[in-house]
Amino acid sequence: MFGLAICLVLPVVAAIVLDRLFPLPLPESGGGSTVVLARDGTPLRAFADAGGVWRYPTTATQVSPLYLQALLTYEDRWFWKHPGVNPYALVRGLSGGLLHGHVVSGGSTLTMQVARIIEPIPHTFGGKILQILRALQLEAHLSKTQILDLYLDRAPFGGNIEGVEAASWAYLGKSAAHLSRAEAALLAVLPQSPSRLRPDRHAERARVARDKVLRRMRDSKTWSAAQVASAMIEPVSARSLRAPMNAALLAQRLHDQAPQRRRITTTIDAEMQRAAEDQVADYLARLPPRSSIALLAVDNATLATRIYIGTGAFADAARAGHVDMVRAPRSPGSTLKPFLYGLALDDGLIDSQSLLVDAPQDFDGYRPGNFDEAFNGPVSVAEALQRSLNVPAVDVLDRVGPTRFMARLANGGVALQLPEGAKPNLSIILGGAATKLEDLVGAYTAFANAGVAGAPRYTPEQEPRRRRLLSPGAAWIVRDILSSNPADVEGAPIAGSVGHSDLAWKTGTSYGYRDAWAIGVDGRWTIGVWIGRPDGTPSPGQYGAVTALPLLFRIADMLPARGGVPFPKPYSVRAMDVCWPLGGAADQTDPSLCRQRRHAWILNDALPPTFPDRGSGAWMDPRVVLRVDAAGRRLSAGCHGRGEHTITIARWPALVSPWLEVDDRRQEGLPPLAPGCSPDALERAEAIRITGLNDEAILRRAPNADKPLRVTLRALGAQAPVEWLVDGRLQASAPGDAPVTLDLDQPGAHRLTALARDGAWDSLAFSVMDN
């Protein structure tokens, strides 16, 4: 009995000792390649391991049952029962080898194949013994499921492809979870001779081998004869091996954040991403050299990012394709204006139709102009925002305060970056600071989410970060203004059409044509587009409305389930008619003082008056109550006359006078002083008169002259600095009545205006004739 016990114990002890001396060379659990996936499991980008191998981590629960049936039926139908080796198959293989002098039938189980996968073993009799021992070790240390997972994850499929998931995507363009019977049979047989049977190179050989598997499936009754016959009809076709490369820079970003993760799932929609990348590639071809494009599309409800394009041409050195422009700080141009007007609404400073002044103004030395270099005089808040006028925006920011505006943006997720040493200033509303596309898109979701902004999410586990940016009412009013924004560009909606009627959008262009922006919001999506050169060099002629906006409309058209109102009109918002120039409610204003009636959205029943004029010498009160005599002449203090009574005059802001209709100017004019009354200082400014050019003058350049047509002008009587405008476009500035020389070469009829900063002005018409 003792001897028998020794005989039984010694092999066990020997096995334990050998197992300790020669441990299994199992692959490290954290090693290998990384795959970044779309939300449906589609690979977006794979990062090879140190050996250059592409492997997508997978398990038996993640592949098609059809593939497991084909694999186990063809390779090892006793897999779940044997201890690692199949004695019958092994005896058959060894006897054949002894008879023929070499291995003719391997007899290898799936476990034995895994042993050869994890450790190089020569194809010799000695190698076969080692393979058997390693198989027994595997069965002792791992479960059957773990062994199967090792095979699925690391079986060779040709080239640098390992694992059934990587092979399925590489050859078939689909996940191993969705294989047909023919595809399952093909992938089951490929590891037997991966180089000889590669379907992208040897389709006929691969078909013959596949059909052999299919016949085995039929003969074993695993699949019916009809199912196999149908599978055999299916041709063998494979794509050329290439690694997936969608949302490449997002994949790089997430991989850099978690380099040890082997499988990273994103919120990206694979089909939408591919379609958007095709659109961007097509659009990029029309742009100047070295241009790039960044694009982000976010689901408003969840903040999940469905499209992420960080570059127009990944790895294109000429376009700096390695630079992710989704998160690169750039000048936002005018894209911050909606938030400024929203904040001013919340502060009760404006309603949607408040009267603003679009005319040359000086803000303590800062003198902004408009993008088209023209001025428009009196404009509403809605017009100023839709037309992206600069001077009214700077005026509003000056009253809100740039420091407070920046703080509110930062609270909403937009942290503006100022130039080194700079403090918050008025230029930030025109792009004088830097921000990122992803921050802008996150902030614009506030216009679909009742004023609550949120950071775009890139992975399902990323928690939503939401912050209050505007009140629901302010967000609704701004979105309503932007959704009525007319656009005369490629892909723009026809007025009254359904297509983009719900899309609220805003463009922006940075100084020097370095950045072109377009951001759009509808009931489902927020979309952001940036176009420019990553190195920051200018692209003359490329600006938001003509460069970025058409691409925004293209992307909006391809997105699913567009439309719908982002959120209903809040109770804090109601419609009301207001009056210009005073700004009060129309039904509470004397009709004689209501020169223009405007249909406005008001917030919290606030009815703010028109902003007062700037400057200590300017007229400050738009509502003037005067004493006049029976002849309508003005009576100053201490002066009286027959039929004395009071009248009220509504005065427009001084700087818009040149743009007013004749009747409006007449109605706001002061009556003359009655004889004997002393001056009352109610006049805005002394009158000025343009000299150097007569009203209705016709100009013609001298024949054969090679110099431009020039005229020297003066504004006689001007006490304050004078802005000289032709057709509303600023041409020059001069101190007081100092002379100024203008080039007047453009043929046609024109209007010349001299506008002093104290409100005094003069204007005349002239024409330039062709030679």
CSV table of C-alpha atoms in Angstrom, one decimal, residues 12 53 61 150 164 198 220 240 343 346 356 358 364 382 396 399 412 551 590 602 662 704:
chain,number,residue,atom,x,y,z
A,12,VAL,CA,1.7,14.8,-8.7
A,53,VAL,CA,0.2,43.9,-33.6
A,61,THR,CA,-19.7,36.4,-24.9
A,150,LEU,CA,-7.3,33.5,-25.0
A,164,VAL,CA,-11.2,37.2,-34.2
A,198,ARG,CA,-5.9,35.4,-46.5
A,220,SER,CA,-22.2,17.0,-38.0
A,240,SER,CA,-7.7,45.4,-48.1
A,343,LEU,CA,-26.8,88.6,-20.0
A,346,ASP,CA,-31.2,89.1,-17.6
A,356,LEU,CA,-29.0,100.6,-30.3
A,358,ASP,CA,-24.5,101.6,-34.9
A,364,ASP,CA,-12.1,105.6,-24.0
A,382,ALA,CA,-32.2,91.5,-32.8
A,396,VAL,CA,-23.7,96.8,-24.5
A,399,ARG,CA,-22.6,98.8,-19.8
A,412,GLY,CA,-20.9,78.5,-17.8
A,551,LEU,CA,-20.5,73.4,-43.9
A,590,ASP,CA,-48.2,109.2,-26.6
A,602,ILE,CA,-39.7,91.3,-23.1
A,662,VAL,CA,-36.5,113.6,-42.9
A,704,ASN,CA,-5.5,109.9,-68.9
